[in-house]
Tab-separated table of C-alpha atoms in Angstrom:
chain	number	residue	atom	x	y	z
Z	1	UNK	CA	82.540	107.826	85.887
Z	2	UNK	CA	85.973	107.410	84.465
Z	3	UNK	CA	86.722	111.167	85.444
Z	4	UNK	CA	85.879	110.449	89.034
Z	5	UNK	CA	88.355	107.487	89.362
Z	6	UNK	CA	91.030	109.699	87.964
Z	7	UNK	CA	90.054	112.614	90.070
Z	8	UNK	CA	92.596	113.977	92.746
Z	9	UNK	CA	90.032	112.915	95.581
Z	10	UNK	CA	89.891	109.271	94.480
Z	11	UNK	CA	93.617	108.995	93.843
Z	12	UNK	CA	94.377	110.438	97.228
Z	13	UNK	CA	92.109	107.883	98.843
Z	14	UNK	CA	93.786	105.061	96.788
Z	15	UNK	CA	97.170	106.274	97.834
Z	16	UNK	CA	96.009	106.271	101.447
Z	17	UNK	CA	94.875	102.600	100.917
Z	18	UNK	CA	98.374	101.831	99.740
Z	19	UNK	CA	99.612	103.238	103.077
Z	20	UNK	CA	97.147	100.960	104.857
Z	21	UNK	CA	98.914	98.134	103.065
Z	22	UNK	CA	102.125	99.340	104.135
Z	23	UNK	CA	101.171	99.643	107.856
Z	24	UNK	CA	99.582	96.124	107.611
Z	25	UNK	CA	103.217	94.699	106.801
Z	26	UNK	CA	103.832	95.414	110.571
Z	27	UNK	CA	100.316	94.768	111.756
Z	28	UNK	CA	99.867	91.259	110.148
Z	29	UNK	CA	102.838	90.056	112.229
Z	30	UNK	CA	102.225	92.099	115.584
Z	31	UNK	CA	98.555	91.053	115.759
Z	32	UNK	CA	99.185	87.210	115.589
Z	33	UNK	CA	102.733	87.359	117.095
Z	34	UNK	CA	101.960	84.772	119.843
Z	35	UNK	CA	100.569	82.367	117.372
Z	36	UNK	CA	103.608	82.797	115.273
Z	37	UNK	CA	105.977	82.272	118.192
Z	38	UNK	CA	104.116	78.897	118.989
Z	39	UNK	CA	104.308	77.863	115.248
Z	40	UNK	CA	108.014	78.429	114.892
Z	41	UNK	CA	108.806	76.893	118.353
Z	42	UNK	CA	111.927	77.688	120.335
Z	43	UNK	CA	113.281	80.599	118.434
Z	44	UNK	CA	113.692	82.709	121.733
Z	45	UNK	CA	114.372	86.445	121.367
Z	46	UNK	CA	115.174	85.933	117.590
Z	47	UNK	CA	111.552	85.782	117.091
Z	48	UNK	CA	111.258	89.613	117.821
Z	49	UNK	CA	113.154	90.296	114.606
Z	50	UNK	CA	110.003	89.057	112.733
Z	51	UNK	CA	108.551	92.509	113.686
Z	52	UNK	CA	111.670	94.708	113.765
Z	53	UNK	CA	113.585	93.733	110.621
Z	54	UNK	CA	111.301	96.064	108.488
Z	55	UNK	CA	112.458	98.947	110.963
Z	56	UNK	CA	116.219	98.054	110.431
Z	57	UNK	CA	115.888	98.403	106.680
Z	58	UNK	CA	114.186	101.863	107.141
Z	59	UNK	CA	116.941	102.948	109.561
Z	60	UNK	CA	119.743	102.349	106.986
Z	61	UNK	CA	117.913	103.105	103.779
Z	62	UNK	CA	115.219	105.657	104.535
Z	63	UNK	CA	116.935	108.593	102.892
Z	64	UNK	CA	118.306	106.259	100.091
Z	65	UNK	CA	114.638	105.555	99.149
Z	66	UNK	CA	114.136	109.231	98.726
Z	67	UNK	CA	117.159	109.345	96.356
Z	68	UNK	CA	115.823	106.441	94.464
Z	69	UNK	CA	112.428	108.236	94.038
Z	70	UNK	CA	114.214	111.005	92.351
Z	71	UNK	CA	115.990	108.617	90.064
Z	72	UNK	CA	113.116	106.271	88.844
Z	73	UNK	CA	110.093	108.259	89.574
Z	74	UNK	CA	107.576	108.309	92.354
Z	75	UNK	CA	104.896	106.419	90.540
Z	76	UNK	CA	107.219	103.767	89.355
Z	77	UNK	CA	108.732	103.336	92.797
Z	78	UNK	CA	105.249	103.065	94.437
Z	79	UNK	CA	104.022	100.319	91.993
Z	80	UNK	CA	107.327	98.373	92.531
Z	81	UNK	CA	106.847	98.668	96.335
Z	82	UNK	CA	103.242	97.356	96.062
Z	83	UNK	CA	104.082	94.524	93.703
Z	84	UNK	CA	107.065	93.380	95.857
Z	85	UNK	CA	104.769	93.563	98.967
Z	86	UNK	CA	102.210	91.356	97.234
Z	87	UNK	CA	104.821	88.713	96.202
Z	88	UNK	CA	106.474	88.614	99.590
Z	89	UNK	CA	103.081	88.273	101.429
Z	90	UNK	CA	102.200	85.461	99.048
Z	91	UNK	CA	105.486	83.664	100.007
Z	92	UNK	CA	104.793	84.238	103.650
Z	93	UNK	CA	101.280	82.734	103.431
Z	94	UNK	CA	103.036	79.394	102.839
Z	95	UNK	CA	104.640	79.658	106.278
Z	96	UNK	CA	108.221	79.089	105.179
Z	97	UNK	CA	110.925	78.010	107.603
Z	98	UNK	CA	111.927	80.457	110.304
Z	99	UNK	CA	115.238	81.616	108.443
Z	100	UNK	CA	113.201	81.990	105.173
Z	101	UNK	CA	110.466	83.945	106.904
Z	102	UNK	CA	113.235	86.250	108.421
Z	103	UNK	CA	114.573	86.874	105.060
Z	104	UNK	CA	111.202	87.622	103.690
Z	105	UNK	CA	110.765	90.332	106.346
Z	106	UNK	CA	114.023	91.930	105.376
Z	107	UNK	CA	112.975	92.064	101.807
Z	108	UNK	CA	109.585	93.392	102.909
Z	109	UNK	CA	111.329	96.325	104.418
Z	110	UNK	CA	112.230	97.413	100.924
Z	111	UNK	CA	108.618	97.341	99.857
Z	112	UNK	CA	107.444	99.269	102.981
Z	113	UNK	CA	110.052	101.958	102.556
Z	114	UNK	CA	109.101	102.432	98.878
Z	115	UNK	CA	105.462	102.980	99.676
Z	116	UNK	CA	105.933	105.260	102.624
Z	117	UNK	CA	108.269	107.466	100.674
Z	118	UNK	CA	106.442	107.634	97.347
Z	119	UNK	CA	102.788	107.758	98.455
Z	120	UNK	CA	102.738	110.943	100.676
Z	121	UNK	CA	104.941	112.819	98.127
Z	122	UNK	CA	102.420	111.928	95.373
Z	123	UNK	CA	99.540	112.976	97.681
Z	124	UNK	CA	101.115	116.319	98.254
Z	125	UNK	CA	101.293	116.670	94.445
Z	126	UNK	CA	97.706	115.851	93.816
Z	127	UNK	CA	96.212	117.754	96.587
Z	128	UNK	CA	97.413	121.252	96.112
Z	129	UNK	CA	96.155	124.419	97.799
Z	130	UNK	CA	93.730	124.395	100.662
Z	131	UNK	CA	93.127	120.597	100.512
Z	132	UNK	CA	96.806	119.626	100.990
Z	133	UNK	CA	96.675	119.752	104.830
Z	134	UNK	CA	93.771	117.761	105.068
Z	135	UNK	CA	94.952	115.111	102.586
Z	136	UNK	CA	98.257	114.723	104.460
Z	137	UNK	CA	96.406	114.518	107.854
Z	138	UNK	CA	94.492	111.616	106.389
Z	139	UNK	CA	97.690	110.037	105.299
Z	140	UNK	CA	99.111	110.271	108.823
Z	141	UNK	CA	96.368	108.075	110.129
Z	142	UNK	CA	97.398	105.173	108.173
Z	143	UNK	CA	99.219	103.128	110.861
Z	144	UNK	CA	96.489	103.451	113.436
Z	145	UNK	CA	93.727	102.554	111.005
Z	146	UNK	CA	95.455	99.576	109.631
Z	147	UNK	CA	96.379	98.133	113.042
Z	148	UNK	CA	92.731	98.605	114.126
Z	149	UNK	CA	91.479	97.010	111.081
Z	150	UNK	CA	93.832	94.012	111.210
Z	151	UNK	CA	93.178	93.461	114.810
Z	152	UNK	CA	89.428	93.340	114.221
Z	153	UNK	CA	89.317	90.770	111.517
Z	154	UNK	CA	92.524	88.755	112.010
Z	155	UNK	CA	91.285	86.350	114.805
Z	156	UNK	CA	88.299	85.060	112.963
Z	157	UNK	CA	90.194	84.813	109.747
Z	158	UNK	CA	92.951	82.617	110.976
Z	159	UNK	CA	90.588	80.598	113.163
Z	160	UNK	CA	88.604	79.676	109.842
Z	161	UNK	CA	91.440	79.425	107.298
Z	162	UNK	CA	94.786	78.998	109.346
Z	163	UNK	CA	97.757	80.946	110.270
Z	164	UNK	CA	98.939	81.835	106.766
Z	165	UNK	CA	95.603	83.333	105.557
Z	166	UNK	CA	96.365	86.664	106.882
Z	167	UNK	CA	99.301	86.992	104.726
Z	168	UNK	CA	97.476	85.678	101.725
Z	169	UNK	CA	94.730	88.243	102.188
Z	170	UNK	CA	97.456	90.976	102.545
Z	171	UNK	CA	98.925	89.728	99.304
Z	172	UNK	CA	95.671	90.091	97.352
Z	173	UNK	CA	95.069	93.568	98.894
Z	174	UNK	CA	98.515	94.780	97.987
Z	175	UNK	CA	98.191	93.330	94.416
Z	176	UNK	CA	94.773	94.886	93.877
Z	177	UNK	CA	95.995	98.432	95.039
Z	178	UNK	CA	98.981	98.009	92.642
Z	179	UNK	CA	96.609	97.170	89.687
Z	180	UNK	CA	94.354	100.104	90.582
Z	181	UNK	CA	97.093	102.662	90.798
Z	182	UNK	CA	98.891	101.326	87.697
Z	183	UNK	CA	95.646	102.005	85.649
Z	184	UNK	CA	94.601	105.229	87.208
Z	185	UNK	CA	97.652	107.171	88.465
Z	186	UNK	CA	99.104	109.567	85.958
Z	187	UNK	CA	102.821	109.805	85.653
Z	188	UNK	CA	104.113	112.930	87.304
Z	189	UNK	CA	107.741	111.889	87.298
Z	190	UNK	CA	110.588	113.928	86.097
Z	191	UNK	CA	112.314	113.416	82.845
Z	192	UNK	CA	115.557	115.217	83.879
Z	193	UNK	CA	116.600	112.995	86.797
Z	194	UNK	CA	120.436	113.492	87.518
Z	195	UNK	CA	122.788	110.632	87.142
Z	196	UNK	CA	122.713	107.767	89.746
Z	197	UNK	CA	124.830	108.827	92.672
Z	198	UNK	CA	127.816	107.056	94.058
Z	199	UNK	CA	128.126	105.792	97.732
Z	200	UNK	CA	130.152	109.022	98.596
Z	201	UNK	CA	127.373	111.077	96.937
Z	202	UNK	CA	124.727	109.334	99.159
Z	203	UNK	CA	126.828	110.026	102.227
Z	204	UNK	CA	127.094	113.741	101.255
Z	205	UNK	CA	123.386	113.789	100.537
Z	206	UNK	CA	122.562	112.613	104.044
Z	207	UNK	CA	124.769	115.481	105.354
Z	208	UNK	CA	123.132	117.970	103.152
Z	209	UNK	CA	119.499	116.800	104.004
Z	210	UNK	CA	120.034	116.711	107.788
Z	211	UNK	CA	121.979	120.113	107.679
Z	212	UNK	CA	118.913	121.785	105.894
Z	213	UNK	CA	116.475	123.311	108.200
Z	214	UNK	CA	113.756	122.878	105.479
Z	215	UNK	CA	114.213	119.340	104.451
Z	216	UNK	CA	115.216	117.808	107.878
Z	217	UNK	CA	112.631	119.661	110.182
Z	218	UNK	CA	109.737	117.087	109.669
Z	219	UNK	CA	111.998	114.132	110.074
Z	220	UNK	CA	113.963	115.374	113.148
Z	221	UNK	CA	110.716	116.233	115.083
Z	222	UNK	CA	109.216	112.913	113.953
Z	223	UNK	CA	112.069	111.027	115.601
Z	224	UNK	CA	110.845	112.051	119.023
Z	225	UNK	CA	107.151	111.286	118.188
Z	226	UNK	CA	108.246	107.794	117.064
Z	227	UNK	CA	110.532	107.402	120.036
Z	228	UNK	CA	107.441	107.210	122.313
Z	229	UNK	CA	104.422	106.430	120.245
Z	230	UNK	CA	104.794	102.765	119.753
Z	231	UNK	CA	106.402	102.235	123.161
Z	232	UNK	CA	103.411	103.886	124.916
Z	233	UNK	CA	101.100	101.568	122.938
Z	234	UNK	CA	103.005	98.649	124.365
Z	235	UNK	CA	103.685	99.916	127.884
Z	236	UNK	CA	100.652	102.009	129.055
Z	237	UNK	CA	97.854	99.371	128.907
Z	238	UNK	CA	99.428	96.936	131.481
Z	239	UNK	CA	99.713	99.895	133.889
Z	240	UNK	CA	95.991	100.596	133.834
Z	241	UNK	CA	93.099	98.909	135.730
Z	242	UNK	CA	92.446	95.505	134.048
Z	243	UNK	CA	88.749	96.400	133.636
Z	244	UNK	CA	89.541	99.281	131.401
Z	245	UNK	CA	92.601	97.733	129.610
Z	246	UNK	CA	91.014	96.571	126.523
Z	247	UNK	CA	89.160	99.767	126.103
Z	248	UNK	CA	92.198	101.940	126.498
Z	249	UNK	CA	94.277	99.762	124.084
Z	250	UNK	CA	91.766	100.433	121.346
Z	251	UNK	CA	91.052	103.932	122.365
Z	252	UNK	CA	94.641	105.349	122.419
Z	253	UNK	CA	95.378	105.010	118.640
Z	254	UNK	CA	91.751	106.035	117.747
Z	255	UNK	CA	92.189	109.173	119.970
Z	256	UNK	CA	95.226	110.174	117.949
Z	257	UNK	CA	93.416	109.688	114.605
Z	258	UNK	CA	90.386	111.522	115.753
Z	259	UNK	CA	92.333	114.659	116.911
Z	260	UNK	CA	94.523	114.615	113.766
Z	261	UNK	CA	91.451	114.507	111.484
Z	262	UNK	CA	89.391	117.010	113.317
Z	263	UNK	CA	91.383	119.484	115.475
Z	264	UNK	CA	94.471	118.904	113.449
Z	265	UNK	CA	92.775	119.679	109.998
Z	266	UNK	CA	91.014	122.780	111.259
Z	267	UNK	CA	94.229	124.241	112.777
Z	268	UNK	CA	96.089	123.627	109.413
Z	269	UNK	CA	93.653	125.976	107.867
Z	270	UNK	CA	94.792	128.638	110.548
Z	271	UNK	CA	98.447	128.281	111.186
Z	272	UNK	CA	101.671	126.663	109.902
Z	273	UNK	CA	102.163	122.857	110.331
Z	274	UNK	CA	105.294	123.373	112.443
Z	275	UNK	CA	103.413	125.600	114.776
Z	276	UNK	CA	100.843	122.705	115.296
Z	277	UNK	CA	103.602	120.260	115.819
Z	278	UNK	CA	104.996	122.302	118.619
Z	279	UNK	CA	101.476	122.781	120.168
Z	280	UNK	CA	100.864	119.026	120.129
Z	281	UNK	CA	104.233	118.339	121.891
Z	282	UNK	CA	103.491	121.166	124.436
Z	283	UNK	CA	100.165	119.557	125.393
Z	284	UNK	CA	101.943	116.189	125.570
Z	285	UNK	CA	104.457	117.713	128.039
Z	286	UNK	CA	101.609	119.046	130.178
Z	287	UNK	CA	99.860	115.670	130.283
Z	288	UNK	CA	103.189	113.869	131.165
Z	289	UNK	CA	103.445	116.256	134.114
Z	290	UNK	CA	99.894	115.063	135.153
Z	291	UNK	CA	101.050	111.467	134.822
Z	292	UNK	CA	103.980	112.254	137.060
Z	293	UNK	CA	101.601	113.899	139.572
Z	294	UNK	CA	98.568	111.474	139.606
Z	295	UNK	CA	99.913	108.294	137.928
Z	296	UNK	CA	98.648	106.485	134.937
Z	297	UNK	CA	95.034	106.401	134.269
Z	298	UNK	CA	92.744	105.637	131.404
Z	299	UNK	CA	91.558	109.134	130.494
Z	300	UNK	CA	95.189	110.520	130.819
Z	301	UNK	CA	96.452	107.923	128.391
Z	302	UNK	CA	93.776	108.525	125.861
Z	303	UNK	CA	94.140	112.416	126.059
Z	304	UNK	CA	97.939	111.991	125.724
Z	305	UNK	CA	97.509	110.149	122.445
Z	306	UNK	CA	94.972	112.828	121.295
Z	307	UNK	CA	97.631	115.513	121.741
Z	308	UNK	CA	100.290	113.378	119.887
Z	309	UNK	CA	97.589	113.097	116.921
Z	310	UNK	CA	98.303	116.850	116.414
Z	311	UNK	CA	101.971	115.913	115.772
Z	312	UNK	CA	101.079	113.044	113.561
Z	313	UNK	CA	99.179	114.865	110.863
Z	314	UNK	CA	101.092	118.121	110.859
Z	315	UNK	CA	104.400	116.427	110.566
Z	316	UNK	CA	103.445	115.065	107.149
Z	317	UNK	CA	101.789	118.424	106.248
Z	318	UNK	CA	105.091	120.204	107.016
Z	319	UNK	CA	106.837	118.471	104.203
Z	320	UNK	CA	105.193	120.303	101.276
Z	321	UNK	CA	104.946	123.610	103.322
Z	322	UNK	CA	108.655	123.683	103.863
Z	323	UNK	CA	109.701	122.195	100.606
Z	324	UNK	CA	108.042	123.310	97.300
Z	325	UNK	CA	110.358	121.235	95.159
Z	326	UNK	CA	109.404	117.669	94.411
Z	327	UNK	CA	112.962	116.381	94.870
Z	328	UNK	CA	113.244	118.083	98.282
Z	329	UNK	CA	109.732	116.603	99.228
Z	330	UNK	CA	111.017	113.017	98.338
Z	331	UNK	CA	114.031	113.401	100.377
Z	332	UNK	CA	112.022	114.879	103.273
Z	333	UNK	CA	109.695	111.906	103.221
Z	334	UNK	CA	112.693	109.624	103.098
Z	335	UNK	CA	113.971	111.334	106.213
Z	336	UNK	CA	110.641	110.856	107.861
Z	337	UNK	CA	110.805	107.116	107.124
Z	338	UNK	CA	114.342	106.950	108.418
Z	339	UNK	CA	113.813	108.754	111.668
Z	340	UNK	CA	110.591	106.978	112.240
Z	341	UNK	CA	112.133	103.683	111.986
Z	342	UNK	CA	114.934	104.734	114.216
Z	343	UNK	CA	112.399	105.977	116.871
Z	344	UNK	CA	110.225	102.642	116.489
Z	345	UNK	CA	113.389	100.592	116.863
Z	346	UNK	CA	114.949	102.035	119.909
Z	347	UNK	CA	112.044	103.653	121.650
Z	348	UNK	CA	110.487	100.585	123.402
Z	349	UNK	CA	113.917	99.132	124.665
Z	350	UNK	CA	114.629	102.520	126.265
Z	351	UNK	CA	111.300	102.744	127.862
Z	352	UNK	CA	111.366	99.237	129.160
Z	353	UNK	CA	114.886	99.910	130.595
Z	354	UNK	CA	113.541	102.992	132.399
Z	355	UNK	CA	110.671	101.144	133.887
Z	356	UNK	CA	112.914	98.479	134.977
Z	357	UNK	CA	114.578	100.981	137.278
Z	358	UNK	CA	111.418	100.948	139.451
Z	359	UNK	CA	110.646	104.636	139.716
Z	360	UNK	CA	107.311	105.993	138.856
Z	361	UNK	CA	108.878	109.165	137.621
Z	362	UNK	CA	110.999	107.438	134.975
Z	363	UNK	CA	108.384	107.267	132.251
Z	364	UNK	CA	106.894	110.782	132.635
Z	365	UNK	CA	110.550	112.139	132.709
Z	366	UNK	CA	111.375	110.232	129.489
Z	367	UNK	CA	108.198	111.722	127.796
Z	368	UNK	CA	108.997	115.166	128.950
Z	369	UNK	CA	112.598	114.997	127.813
Z	370	UNK	CA	111.635	113.721	124.376
Z	371	UNK	CA	108.957	116.232	123.824
Z	372	UNK	CA	111.059	119.145	125.094
Z	373	UNK	CA	113.780	118.063	122.728
Z	374	UNK	CA	111.375	117.937	119.899
Z	375	UNK	CA	110.200	121.572	120.550
Z	376	UNK	CA	113.779	122.883	120.953
Z	377	UNK	CA	114.679	121.170	117.720
Z	378	UNK	CA	111.747	122.778	115.805
Z	379	UNK	CA	112.368	126.066	117.307
Z	380	UNK	CA	116.104	126.057	116.410
Z	381	UNK	CA	115.384	124.905	112.874
Z	382	UNK	CA	112.746	127.682	112.485
Z	383	UNK	CA	115.263	130.201	113.491
Z	384	UNK	CA	117.612	128.769	110.967
Z	385	UNK	CA	115.066	128.968	108.167
Z	386	UNK	CA	114.343	132.538	109.131
Z	387	UNK	CA	118.187	133.508	108.978
Z	388	UNK	CA	118.447	131.729	105.604
Z	389	UNK	CA	115.503	133.738	104.229
Z	390	UNK	CA	116.973	136.999	105.604
Z	391	UNK	CA	120.300	136.200	104.041
Z	392	UNK	CA	118.759	135.420	100.651
Z	393	UNK	CA	116.656	138.652	100.865
Z	394	UNK	CA	119.785	140.728	101.595
Z	395	UNK	CA	121.670	139.172	98.782
Z	396	UNK	CA	118.957	139.957	96.349
Z	397	UNK	CA	118.811	143.572	97.555
């Protein structure tokens, strides 16, 4: 029985549950946001930072987290992230003053970043060969699954035990996962980590990472996915028939998860992850054209999210496919976190500004422009990788 709990299958599932905890760091605020606004009173637009402060940390420090992972080790970074997340949620369960709650969300951003950089890198290490794509596709579902789960049980929980109970349950969850992974996760960290980099070294590392067509490709494509995914979740439901609105709100993220785990996993056995990403974006462009032609409907919204599900899982699978080295994978996942947070942070304001112009063409054109830019980015980076490979081959000869 002990061998099962230390098996790659169980450890991958345990790492995925760590991801659920990281996603719940957003969901535990978003799902009860109106109740939190009522509790804290007249905080105005500042209350929005209760959601977005985590994203701001990721915008600034996403790649730095990848550097730290190389220095202190992935296992240690993950356990620290989970432990810090448990402590912060326990503090939040006391419902501290608004300023203290804001500070807690900033610190929680460090916990979130540690988990989303370390966990997928460890999953790629544990699930080599033919199972790696499926394992990373599963990882890519963590955000949608966590939001659905929290939305399902949060109302009855806070009705029975009060507003702070959701954070308290999250604290217990994070602490439990930290204990399980501390006991079972083997150390796969390097013993030859380089010296800690200076600020100048970190700046140069940003330049080198984002100029590498191998390390940067998953992150730069992910930027355009993140730019639209969260904003569409917020914007599309109010544009749909009220009778179908609740169904569509739940079905959109579930459609992306379903397509990622089924069609996405099958395609990863047949073709490279970057090709699947491009297919997903191309399908989304076609659906955006249908939105422009026929307007927003329930089925179009759901199918659009199903097409984005292909991008979701394949983007994480692209990291180990393009980067065989552990250090490069950690930096690539740091880039994914950074670009994802930038997209989440600016996507919804951009989409709302476009809608405010009053044109029905604005939102579809925003989607088409974003997804076309993503495809162009991936095609150009693929050509750069091919050129680099040809240059190395010529040099060897």
